[in-house]
Coordinates of C-alpha atoms in Angstrom, one line a residue:
Chain A
X1 CA 137.0 63.6 93.3
X2 CA 135.6 66.6 95.7
X3 CA 137.1 69.1 93.7
X4 CA 136.0 68.3 90.1
X5 CA 132.4 68.3 91.4
X6 CA 132.8 71.5 92.9
X7 CA 133.8 72.8 89.9
X8 CA 131.2 71.6 88.0
X9 CA 129.0 73.0 90.7
X10 CA 130.6 76.7 90.1
X11 CA 130.5 76.4 86.3
X12 CA 126.5 75.2 86.5
X13 CA 125.7 78.1 88.9
X14 CA 127.3 80.4 86.4
X15 CA 125.2 79.3 84.1
X16 CA 122.2 79.9 86.0
X17 CA 122.3 83.5 85.7
X18 CA 122.0 83.9 82.1
X19 CA 118.9 81.9 82.6
X20 CA 117.1 84.5 84.5
X21 CA 115.3 87.9 82.6
X22 CA 118.1 90.5 81.7
X23 CA 116.8 92.9 83.6
X24 CA 117.8 91.1 87.0
X25 CA 120.8 89.1 85.8
X26 CA 123.3 91.4 87.6
X27 CA 121.3 91.3 91.0
X28 CA 121.3 87.5 90.7
X29 CA 125.2 87.1 89.7
X30 CA 126.0 89.3 92.7
X31 CA 123.7 86.7 94.9
X32 CA 125.8 83.9 93.9
X33 CA 129.0 84.7 93.9
X34 CA 129.4 84.4 97.5
X35 CA 132.2 82.1 97.5
X36 CA 130.6 80.1 99.9
X37 CA 131.9 77.2 102.3
X38 CA 129.6 75.0 100.1
X39 CA 129.0 72.6 102.6
X40 CA 125.9 71.0 101.3
X41 CA 126.8 70.3 98.0
X42 CA 130.1 68.5 99.5
X43 CA 127.4 66.6 101.3
X44 CA 125.6 65.7 98.4
X45 CA 129.3 65.0 96.5
X46 CA 129.9 62.7 99.0
X47 CA 126.7 60.8 100.1
X48 CA 126.4 59.8 96.5
X49 CA 130.1 59.0 95.6
X50 CA 130.9 56.6 93.3
X51 CA 134.5 55.0 92.3
X52 CA 134.1 55.3 88.8
X53 CA 136.3 58.9 89.0
X54 CA 133.4 60.7 87.0
X55 CA 131.7 63.6 87.4
X56 CA 128.2 62.7 88.1
X57 CA 125.5 65.2 86.5
X58 CA 122.7 64.9 88.4
X59 CA 124.6 65.0 92.0
X60 CA 126.2 68.7 90.3
X61 CA 122.7 69.3 89.2
X62 CA 121.0 68.8 92.6
X63 CA 124.0 70.1 94.6
X64 CA 122.9 73.6 92.4
X65 CA 119.2 73.2 93.5
X66 CA 120.5 72.9 97.0
X67 CA 123.0 75.8 97.0
X68 CA 120.2 77.6 94.7
X69 CA 118.1 77.4 98.2
X70 CA 120.5 78.0 100.5
X71 CA 121.6 81.5 98.2
X72 CA 118.3 82.3 99.0
X73 CA 117.9 81.8 102.6
X74 CA 120.7 84.0 103.0
X75 CA 119.5 86.9 101.0
X76 CA 116.4 86.7 103.1
X77 CA 118.0 86.3 106.4
X78 CA 120.6 89.7 105.5
X79 CA 117.2 91.2 105.6
X80 CA 115.8 89.7 109.0
X81 CA 119.1 89.9 110.9
X82 CA 119.6 93.8 109.0
X83 CA 123.1 92.4 108.0
X84 CA 125.0 94.9 106.2
X85 CA 128.0 92.6 105.4
X86 CA 128.4 88.8 104.5
X87 CA 131.8 87.5 103.6
X88 CA 133.5 90.9 103.2
X89 CA 131.0 92.0 100.8
X90 CA 128.0 94.0 101.2
X91 CA 124.7 92.1 101.3
X92 CA 121.8 92.1 98.8
X93 CA 119.9 94.2 101.5
X94 CA 122.6 96.5 101.6
X95 CA 123.6 97.2 98.3
X96 CA 120.2 97.0 96.5
X97 CA 117.6 97.4 98.8
X98 CA 115.5 95.2 101.2
X99 CA 112.3 95.2 98.9
X100 CA 115.2 94.0 95.9
X101 CA 116.2 91.2 98.5
X102 CA 112.8 90.0 99.0
X103 CA 111.5 89.9 95.3
X104 CA 115.5 88.5 94.6
X105 CA 115.6 85.3 97.0
X106 CA 111.8 84.6 95.7
X107 CA 113.2 84.3 92.0
X108 CA 115.8 82.5 93.3
X109 CA 113.9 79.7 95.3
X110 CA 111.9 79.8 92.3
X111 CA 114.7 78.6 89.8
X112 CA 115.7 76.1 92.5
X113 CA 112.4 74.6 92.0
X114 CA 113.0 74.9 88.2
X115 CA 115.8 72.9 88.6
X116 CA 114.3 70.6 90.4
X117 CA 112.3 69.6 88.0
X118 CA 114.6 68.5 85.7
X119 CA 115.0 65.3 86.9
X120 CA 112.4 62.3 85.6
X121 CA 110.7 62.0 89.0
X122 CA 108.8 64.5 91.3
X123 CA 110.4 62.9 94.0
X124 CA 113.6 65.4 94.0
X125 CA 111.3 68.4 93.8
X126 CA 108.8 67.4 96.4
X127 CA 111.5 66.7 99.3
X128 CA 113.0 70.2 97.9
X129 CA 109.9 71.8 98.5
X130 CA 109.5 70.4 102.3
X131 CA 112.8 70.8 102.7
X132 CA 112.4 74.6 101.7
X133 CA 109.1 75.0 103.9
X134 CA 110.6 73.7 107.3
X135 CA 113.8 76.1 106.7
X136 CA 111.3 78.8 106.7
X137 CA 109.8 77.7 109.6
X138 CA 112.7 77.5 111.7
X139 CA 113.9 80.9 110.8
X140 CA 110.3 82.2 111.4
X141 CA 110.3 80.6 115.1
X142 CA 113.6 81.8 115.5
X143 CA 112.5 85.5 114.7
X144 CA 109.3 84.5 117.2
X145 CA 111.7 83.9 119.7
X146 CA 114.1 86.8 119.8
X147 CA 114.1 88.3 123.0
X148 CA 112.6 85.3 124.7
X149 CA 114.4 85.1 128.0
X150 CA 112.8 81.8 129.2
X151 CA 113.5 79.4 125.6
X152 CA 114.1 76.2 126.8
X153 CA 116.9 73.6 125.3
X154 CA 114.1 71.7 123.6
X155 CA 112.4 74.6 121.5
X156 CA 115.9 75.8 120.8
X157 CA 116.7 71.8 119.1
X158 CA 113.6 72.1 117.3
X159 CA 114.7 75.3 115.8
X160 CA 117.8 74.1 114.4
X161 CA 116.7 71.0 113.2
X162 CA 114.4 73.0 111.0
X163 CA 116.4 75.7 109.8
X164 CA 119.9 74.1 109.5
X165 CA 120.3 70.0 109.9
X166 CA 116.7 69.6 107.5
X167 CA 118.9 70.5 104.4
X168 CA 121.9 68.7 105.8
X169 CA 119.5 65.7 105.6
X170 CA 117.7 66.6 102.6
X171 CA 121.2 67.1 100.8
X172 CA 122.2 62.9 102.0
X173 CA 119.3 61.7 101.0
X174 CA 119.4 62.7 97.7
X175 CA 122.7 62.6 97.0
X176 CA 122.3 58.9 98.1
X177 CA 119.0 58.6 96.5
X178 CA 120.3 59.6 93.1
X179 CA 123.6 57.4 93.7
X180 CA 121.2 54.4 93.4
X181 CA 121.8 53.0 96.9
X182 CA 119.6 50.9 98.9
X183 CA 116.8 52.4 100.7
X184 CA 118.8 51.7 103.8
X185 CA 121.8 53.7 102.8
X186 CA 119.9 56.5 102.2
X187 CA 117.9 56.6 105.8
X188 CA 121.4 56.6 107.1
X189 CA 122.9 59.1 105.0
X190 CA 119.9 61.4 105.8
X191 CA 120.4 60.6 109.6
X192 CA 123.8 61.2 109.7
X193 CA 123.1 64.5 107.9
X194 CA 120.8 65.4 110.0
X195 CA 123.0 64.9 113.2
X196 CA 125.8 66.8 111.6
X197 CA 123.8 69.6 110.5
X198 CA 122.8 70.2 114.4
X199 CA 126.4 69.7 115.2
X200 CA 127.0 72.4 113.1
X201 CA 124.6 74.8 113.9
X202 CA 125.7 74.4 117.6
X203 CA 129.3 74.9 116.5
X204 CA 128.0 77.7 114.7
X205 CA 125.9 79.5 117.6
X206 CA 129.4 78.8 119.9
X207 CA 131.9 81.0 117.6
X208 CA 129.9 83.7 118.4
X209 CA 130.4 83.2 122.5
X210 CA 134.4 82.4 121.8
X211 CA 137.1 81.7 119.7
X212 CA 139.4 85.1 118.4
X213 CA 137.1 87.6 117.4
X214 CA 140.1 88.1 114.7
X215 CA 140.0 85.2 113.4
X216 CA 136.5 84.4 113.2
X217 CA 136.0 87.8 112.0
X218 CA 132.7 88.5 113.3
X219 CA 132.1 90.5 116.9
X220 CA 131.8 88.1 119.8
X221 CA 128.5 88.0 121.7
X222 CA 126.0 89.4 119.7
X223 CA 123.3 86.5 120.5
X224 CA 123.8 88.1 124.0
X225 CA 123.0 91.8 122.9
X226 CA 120.3 91.4 120.4
X227 CA 118.4 88.2 122.3
X228 CA 118.5 85.1 121.0
X229 CA 119.4 82.0 123.0
X230 CA 121.5 79.4 121.9
X231 CA 123.0 76.7 123.5
X232 CA 125.6 78.0 125.9
X233 CA 123.3 81.0 127.0
X234 CA 120.6 78.4 127.8
X235 CA 122.8 76.2 130.3
X236 CA 124.6 79.5 131.7
X237 CA 120.6 81.0 132.5
X238 CA 119.5 77.6 133.7
X239 CA 122.5 77.4 136.2
X240 CA 123.1 81.2 137.5
X241 CA 122.0 81.9 141.1
X242 CA 118.6 83.3 140.9
X243 CA 119.7 87.2 141.0
X244 CA 122.2 86.7 138.3
X245 CA 120.1 84.3 136.0
X246 CA 117.3 87.0 136.1
X247 CA 119.8 89.5 135.1
X248 CA 120.7 87.7 132.3
X249 CA 117.1 87.2 131.3
X250 CA 116.6 90.9 131.2
X251 CA 119.4 91.2 129.0
X252 CA 118.1 88.8 127.2
X253 CA 114.2 90.2 126.9
X254 CA 116.2 93.5 125.9
X255 CA 115.4 95.6 129.2
X256 CA 119.2 96.1 130.5
X257 CA 121.7 96.8 128.6
X258 CA 124.1 93.8 127.8
X259 CA 127.6 93.5 129.6
X260 CA 129.3 91.2 126.9
X261 CA 132.6 90.6 128.7
X262 CA 131.1 89.8 131.7
X263 CA 128.6 87.3 130.3
X264 CA 131.8 85.5 127.8
X265 CA 133.8 85.5 131.0
X266 CA 131.0 84.1 133.0
X267 CA 130.8 81.4 130.3
X268 CA 134.5 80.5 130.5
X269 CA 134.2 80.3 134.6
X270 CA 131.4 78.2 134.7
X271 CA 133.0 75.4 131.6
X272 CA 130.1 75.6 129.8
X273 CA 132.4 75.2 126.7
X274 CA 133.7 72.2 127.2
X275 CA 129.8 70.9 127.8
X276 CA 128.8 72.7 124.2
X277 CA 131.6 70.9 122.9
X278 CA 131.0 67.1 124.4
X279 CA 127.4 68.4 123.0
X280 CA 128.5 68.7 119.7
X281 CA 130.6 65.9 119.6
X282 CA 127.8 63.5 120.8
X283 CA 125.9 64.7 117.5
X284 CA 128.4 64.1 115.2
X285 CA 129.1 60.8 117.3
X286 CA 125.5 60.1 116.8
X287 CA 125.6 60.6 112.9
X288 CA 128.9 58.3 112.8
X289 CA 126.3 55.5 114.3
X290 CA 123.9 55.9 112.1
X291 CA 126.5 54.6 108.8
X292 CA 128.7 52.7 110.4
X293 CA 127.3 49.6 109.2
X294 CA 128.0 50.7 105.8
X295 CA 131.9 50.9 105.4
X296 CA 131.5 48.4 102.4
X297 CA 129.9 52.0 100.8
X298 CA 132.9 54.1 99.9
X299 CA 130.5 56.9 100.2
X300 CA 130.3 56.1 104.0
X301 CA 134.1 56.8 104.4
X302 CA 133.7 59.8 102.8
X303 CA 130.8 61.1 105.1
X304 CA 132.6 59.8 108.0
X305 CA 135.7 62.3 107.1
X306 CA 133.6 65.4 106.7
X307 CA 132.5 64.6 109.6
X308 CA 135.9 64.3 111.2
X309 CA 136.4 67.8 109.5
X310 CA 133.8 69.0 112.2
X311 CA 135.2 67.3 115.1
X312 CA 138.5 68.8 114.6
X313 CA 137.4 72.4 114.0
X314 CA 135.4 72.4 117.3
X315 CA 138.6 70.7 119.2
X316 CA 140.5 73.5 117.5
X317 CA 138.2 76.2 119.3
Chain B
X1 CA 79.2 74.5 87.8
X2 CA 81.9 77.4 89.3
X3 CA 80.1 77.3 93.1
X4 CA 81.3 74.0 93.6
X5 CA 84.6 74.1 92.3
X6 CA 85.4 77.5 94.4
X7 CA 84.2 75.7 97.4
X8 CA 86.1 72.7 97.0
X9 CA 88.7 74.8 96.5
X10 CA 88.3 76.6 99.6
X11 CA 88.0 73.4 101.4
X12 CA 91.4 72.7 100.1
X13 CA 92.9 75.8 101.2
X14 CA 92.1 75.3 104.9
X15 CA 92.8 71.8 104.7
X16 CA 96.6 73.2 103.8
X17 CA 96.8 75.1 107.2
X18 CA 97.4 71.6 109.1
X19 CA 100.0 70.4 107.0
X20 CA 102.5 73.0 108.4
X21 CA 104.4 73.0 110.8
X22 CA 102.0 73.6 114.7
X23 CA 104.1 76.6 115.8
X24 CA 103.2 78.6 112.1
X25 CA 99.2 77.2 111.2
X26 CA 98.3 80.5 113.0
X27 CA 99.8 82.7 110.6
X28 CA 99.2 80.6 107.4
X29 CA 95.1 80.4 108.2
X30 CA 95.4 84.5 108.8
X31 CA 97.5 84.6 105.5
X32 CA 94.9 82.2 103.5
X33 CA 91.8 83.4 105.0
X34 CA 91.4 86.6 102.4
X35 CA 87.9 86.4 100.9
X36 CA 90.2 87.0 97.8
X37 CA 88.1 87.4 94.7
X38 CA 89.8 83.9 93.5
X39 CA 90.3 85.1 89.6
X40 CA 93.0 83.0 88.8
X41 CA 91.4 80.0 90.2
X42 CA 87.9 81.4 88.5
X43 CA 90.2 80.9 85.4
X44 CA 91.7 77.3 85.8
X45 CA 88.2 76.2 86.4
X46 CA 86.6 77.5 83.1
X47 CA 89.8 76.4 80.9
X48 CA 89.7 73.1 82.2
X49 CA 85.5 73.1 82.1
X50 CA 84.5 69.7 81.1
X51 CA 80.5 69.1 80.8
X52 CA 79.9 66.6 83.4
X53 CA 79.0 68.3 86.5
X54 CA 81.4 66.9 88.4
X55 CA 84.3 68.9 90.4
X56 CA 87.4 68.3 89.3
X57 CA 90.0 67.5 91.7
X58 CA 93.0 68.1 89.9
X59 CA 91.6 71.5 88.9
X60 CA 90.9 72.1 93.1
X61 CA 94.6 70.9 93.1
X62 CA 95.8 72.9 90.7
X63 CA 93.6 75.8 91.6
X64 CA 95.0 75.7 95.2
X65 CA 98.8 75.8 94.2
X66 CA 98.4 79.2 92.3
X67 CA 96.1 80.9 94.9
X68 CA 98.9 79.5 97.4
X69 CA 101.4 80.8 95.1
X70 CA 99.4 84.7 94.7
X71 CA 98.9 84.5 98.5
X72 CA 102.7 84.5 98.8
X73 CA 103.1 87.1 96.5
X74 CA 100.7 89.6 98.6
X75 CA 102.2 89.0 101.4
X76 CA 105.6 89.9 100.0
X77 CA 103.8 92.9 97.9
X78 CA 102.4 94.4 101.6
X79 CA 105.9 94.4 102.6
X80 CA 107.2 96.1 99.7
X81 CA 104.9 98.6 99.8
X82 CA 104.3 99.5 103.3
X83 CA 100.6 98.5 103.4
X84 CA 98.9 98.4 106.4
X85 CA 95.7 97.3 105.1
X86 CA 94.4 94.4 102.8
X87 CA 90.8 93.6 102.4
X88 CA 89.8 95.4 105.6
X89 CA 91.9 93.2 107.8
X90 CA 96.0 94.3 108.9
X91 CA 98.4 92.6 106.3
X92 CA 101.0 90.2 107.6
X93 CA 103.7 92.5 107.4
X94 CA 101.8 94.3 110.2
X95 CA 99.9 91.9 112.4
X96 CA 103.3 90.2 113.0
X97 CA 106.3 92.2 111.2
X98 CA 108.5 92.1 108.3
X99 CA 110.6 89.7 109.1
X100 CA 107.8 86.9 109.8
X101 CA 106.4 88.5 106.7
X102 CA 109.5 87.5 104.5
X103 CA 109.5 83.8 105.8
X104 CA 105.6 83.2 105.9
X105 CA 105.6 84.2 102.1
X106 CA 108.1 82.0 101.9
X107 CA 106.6 79.1 103.7
X108 CA 103.7 79.6 101.2
X109 CA 105.7 79.6 98.4
X110 CA 107.6 76.1 99.2
X111 CA 103.7 74.4 100.0
X112 CA 102.7 75.7 96.9
X113 CA 105.6 74.0 94.9
X114 CA 105.0 70.8 97.2
X115 CA 101.0 70.7 96.2
X116 CA 102.3 71.0 92.5
X117 CA 104.6 68.1 92.9
X118 CA 101.6 65.7 93.8
X119 CA 100.8 65.7 89.7
X120 CA 102.0 62.4 88.1
X121 CA 104.2 64.6 85.7
X122 CA 107.0 67.2 86.6
X123 CA 104.9 69.6 83.8
X124 CA 102.7 70.9 86.3
X125 CA 105.5 71.9 89.1
X126 CA 108.4 73.3 86.1
X127 CA 105.8 75.8 84.9
X128 CA 104.5 76.9 88.4
X129 CA 108.3 77.6 89.2
X130 CA 109.0 79.2 86.0
X131 CA 105.6 81.3 86.3
X132 CA 107.2 82.7 90.1
X133 CA 110.4 83.9 88.9
X134 CA 108.8 85.7 86.1
X135 CA 106.3 87.4 88.8
X136 CA 109.0 87.9 91.2
X137 CA 110.7 89.5 88.7
X138 CA 108.1 91.9 87.7
X139 CA 108.1 92.7 90.9
X140 CA 111.6 93.7 90.8
X141 CA 111.8 95.8 87.9
X142 CA 108.8 97.8 89.5
X143 CA 110.8 98.0 92.7
X144 CA 113.4 99.7 90.6
X145 CA 111.7 101.6 88.6
X146 CA 109.7 103.8 91.3
X147 CA 110.2 107.4 91.1
X148 CA 111.8 106.5 87.6
X149 CA 109.9 109.6 85.7
X150 CA 110.9 108.8 81.9
X151 CA 109.4 105.0 82.2
X152 CA 107.8 104.1 78.9
X153 CA 105.1 102.4 77.6
X154 CA 107.1 99.6 76.3
X155 CA 108.6 99.0 79.7
X156 CA 105.4 99.6 81.3
X157 CA 103.6 96.6 79.5
X158 CA 106.9 94.5 79.7
X159 CA 106.6 94.7 83.7
X160 CA 102.7 93.7 83.8
X161 CA 103.6 91.1 81.2
X162 CA 105.4 89.6 84.2
X163 CA 104.1 90.5 87.4
X164 CA 100.4 89.9 86.6
X165 CA 99.9 88.3 82.8
X166 CA 102.1 85.7 83.8
X167 CA 99.8 83.7 86.4
X168 CA 96.5 84.0 84.2
X169 CA 98.6 82.7 81.6
X170 CA 99.6 79.6 83.5
X171 CA 96.3 79.5 85.2
X172 CA 94.7 78.9 81.6
X173 CA 97.4 76.8 80.2
X174 CA 97.6 74.1 83.1
X175 CA 93.4 74.3 83.8
X176 CA 93.5 73.5 79.7
X177 CA 96.2 71.0 79.7
X178 CA 94.5 68.9 83.0
X179 CA 91.7 68.7 81.4
X180 CA 93.0 66.9 78.4
X181 CA 92.1 69.5 75.5
X182 CA 94.5 68.8 72.6
X183 CA 97.4 71.3 72.3
X184 CA 95.8 73.7 69.9
X185 CA 93.5 74.6 72.5
X186 CA 96.0 74.6 75.9
X187 CA 98.2 77.4 73.4
X188 CA 94.7 79.5 72.5
X189 CA 93.7 79.4 76.4
X190 CA 97.0 80.9 77.4
X191 CA 97.2 83.5 75.0
X192 CA 93.5 84.5 75.9
X193 CA 94.8 84.1 79.7
X194 CA 97.8 86.4 78.8
X195 CA 95.8 89.4 77.4
X196 CA 93.0 89.1 80.3
X197 CA 96.3 89.5 82.7
X198 CA 97.4 92.5 80.8
X199 CA 94.1 93.4 80.4
X200 CA 93.4 93.0 84.3
X201 CA 96.0 95.4 85.4
X202 CA 95.7 98.1 83.3
X203 CA 92.3 98.6 84.9
X204 CA 93.3 98.0 88.5
X205 CA 96.2 100.5 87.8
X206 CA 93.5 102.6 86.2
X207 CA 90.9 102.7 89.4
X208 CA 93.8 104.2 91.3
X209 CA 93.1 107.6 89.2
X210 CA 89.4 107.3 87.9
X211 CA 86.4 106.0 90.2
X212 CA 84.4 106.2 92.9
X213 CA 86.9 107.2 95.8
X214 CA 84.4 105.8 98.5
X215 CA 83.4 102.8 95.8
X216 CA 87.0 101.2 95.5
X217 CA 87.8 102.1 99.3
X218 CA 91.1 103.4 98.7
X219 CA 93.0 106.6 97.9
X220 CA 92.9 107.7 94.3
X221 CA 96.3 109.1 93.0
X222 CA 98.7 106.9 95.6
X223 CA 100.2 105.9 92.4
X224 CA 101.2 109.5 91.3
X225 CA 102.3 110.4 95.1
X226 CA 104.2 107.6 95.2
X227 CA 106.1 107.8 91.5
X228 CA 104.4 104.6 90.1
X229 CA 104.1 105.5 86.1
X230 CA 101.1 103.7 84.9
X231 CA 99.7 103.7 81.3
X232 CA 97.3 106.7 81.7
X233 CA 100.1 108.9 83.5
X234 CA 102.7 107.7 80.9
X235 CA 100.2 108.9 77.9
X236 CA 99.5 112.1 80.4
X237 CA 103.3 112.9 80.4
X238 CA 104.0 112.4 77.2
X239 CA 101.1 114.9 75.8
X240 CA 101.5 117.4 78.0
X241 CA 103.5 121.1 77.2
X242 CA 106.8 120.7 78.2
X243 CA 106.5 123.1 81.1
X244 CA 104.3 120.7 82.7
X245 CA 105.5 117.4 81.6
X246 CA 108.5 118.3 83.3
X247 CA 106.3 119.6 86.4
X248 CA 105.0 116.0 86.2
X249 CA 108.1 114.3 86.0
X250 CA 109.5 116.0 89.2
X251 CA 106.2 114.6 90.5
X252 CA 107.3 111.2 90.1
X253 CA 111.0 111.3 90.6
X254 CA 110.0 112.7 94.4
X255 CA 111.1 116.0 93.8
X256 CA 108.2 118.2 94.4
X257 CA 105.1 117.5 96.5
X258 CA 102.5 115.6 94.6
X259 CA 99.7 117.9 93.7
X260 CA 97.2 114.7 93.3
X261 CA 93.7 116.5 92.9
X262 CA 95.2 118.8 89.6
X263 CA 96.9 115.8 87.9
X264 CA 93.2 113.8 88.3
X265 CA 91.6 117.1 86.7
X266 CA 93.8 117.3 83.9
X267 CA 93.7 113.6 83.2
X268 CA 90.0 113.6 82.4
X269 CA 90.5 117.1 80.3
X270 CA 93.0 115.2 78.5
X271 CA 90.5 112.3 77.6
X272 CA 93.3 110.1 78.8
X273 CA 90.7 107.8 80.3
X274 CA 88.8 106.9 77.5
X275 CA 91.9 106.1 75.9
X276 CA 92.8 103.7 78.6
X277 CA 89.3 101.9 78.5
X278 CA 90.0 101.2 74.7
X279 CA 93.2 99.8 75.6
X280 CA 92.1 97.2 78.2
X281 CA 89.1 96.3 75.6
X282 CA 91.9 95.9 72.8
X283 CA 93.8 93.3 75.1
X284 CA 90.3 91.4 75.9
X285 CA 89.4 91.9 72.1
X286 CA 92.9 89.9 71.4
X287 CA 92.0 87.2 74.4
X288 CA 89.1 86.7 72.6
X289 CA 90.3 86.3 69.3
X290 CA 92.7 83.7 70.5
X291 CA 89.9 81.2 71.5
X292 CA 87.4 82.4 68.6
X293 CA 87.8 79.2 66.7
X294 CA 87.2 76.8 69.4
X295 CA 83.4 77.3 70.1
X296 CA 82.9 73.7 70.2
X297 CA 84.7 73.6 73.4
X298 CA 82.1 75.0 75.7
X299 CA 85.8 76.1 78.1
X300 CA 86.0 78.6 75.4
X301 CA 82.6 79.9 75.9
X302 CA 83.2 80.7 79.8
X303 CA 86.5 81.8 79.0
X304 CA 84.5 84.6 77.1
X305 CA 82.0 84.8 79.4
X306 CA 84.5 86.1 82.1
X307 CA 86.0 88.3 79.9
X308 CA 83.0 89.9 79.3
X309 CA 82.3 90.8 83.3
X310 CA 86.0 92.7 83.0
X311 CA 84.8 94.1 80.1
X312 CA 81.8 95.4 81.9
X313 CA 83.5 96.5 84.8
X314 CA 86.1 98.8 82.9
X315 CA 82.5 100.2 80.7
X316 CA 81.2 100.8 84.1
X317 CA 83.8 103.3 85.3

């Protein structure tokens, strides 16, 4: 049942292109056609799962809203990160220019809101607006913190909660709401989404430091080199002897050149990866706990399954 | 009656700051505190004018939405234009950095949408979303057209319709709607707003080429130097003898250095300014025609007055 929903979503997103002004359709089409993982839409479809076997148009519409918001943030993110490539294609900022990327992201945001206003009540639109603001705030904080050698774990969690977990949370919240489930399940699904989002971001950050460079398809250790303290880096810094910790701080602050292979080796030696893995499992567990008393709702079983997929990926790292 | 509404708007905008996450309130406060002209809010208050003498909270809320959208576009515009100063203060992009400016603009957009969802119906939010998309599209087109020596008048009008007139139009449309006026007046007010927006943008473009450098507080001729063809430049180009027209084209395309004083002199010699002035008056006239049969509605008289203010400014140039 997931596949027909994802296909309906793809069709819906393609149809959106012609709703933009003719002069920018080419740009919109380029930014939508990303072949992404569609995690947030999957959360929506699972949270609002019914057993009738038909494609739920409301869920597809909601998935189009959330995915469009997500695509807009990617377009803007790639400007911040000065990224040239995303999923084997030139980023919008690279293909056109930064100015176009800023404005195209804005146009995508606006269109997502427009799609959200197609629901009979204001609630979808209001929740999406608040989530959008939180995602942007998380990104601003991350930008401000780049190169901060003393970033603590609490602040790290605060940022990933805003920039990633919020959109996972709202996907589950609104998916369950549109399916007409009762308040207690809506809140449980939302809590599940939030913990899964935190787990996912820790995992995503972890793949920058650990894993096969060829398999992941990106250079390892860029977060160390660009001064972005993630969970493994914070844990390592706080346990190293003072002189080495100081060197890591200066690396993060950009005062000395990053010796990436050395720090990657150090992370392994210190057993940091196992600890991060356990932190991810802990978030997944918390998410599952939130929905564990709803086993009579098939939606909860599907959410559990999606959490297992992440668990397996992390275990295989 | 305008003043109490504008004061209520200022108070409302100030109150928004604390609705953002604590970490970015300083940034939000900086971007809101612009001392702008509040043209769009004034259009809202005049379009929804009632004779009861009390401050209309719905109109103030709507004005906060539209002004926040406008402020967000300014934050993003200043990135495009690489502007350091706006209204005698450092732009957000300059004071912080481009990344923060992109994201802060996004957060402001999101919050504007949130404020729009506070109305009982979806209509305000939907109209605002469509307007936001059109404004961004207009800005994208303008960015793409920079340095195009052959831009024609039709395209120039298309861009100002999207990037400026649309927000003027929606201000009048929704102001009249929230006041409960009937459909025919709502449409008339919207048409007035659109024509006033076109007139305003032509005027704004004109002040780049004509006027006292000291009084306007900006360097004259930057649009020629940076290859942005506006109405006076297009008119001049299409009437110059071919060899001179070709020189102007190459100037706009950035192939030869701009001899700004020469082109300013040429514009005067050719009587272009008078022609542009007449084009502005013509748009103002069209706007007035749209509302001329609604003289029993005091709102229409106030809209007429606001159009007179622009007329006077243009006449005094």
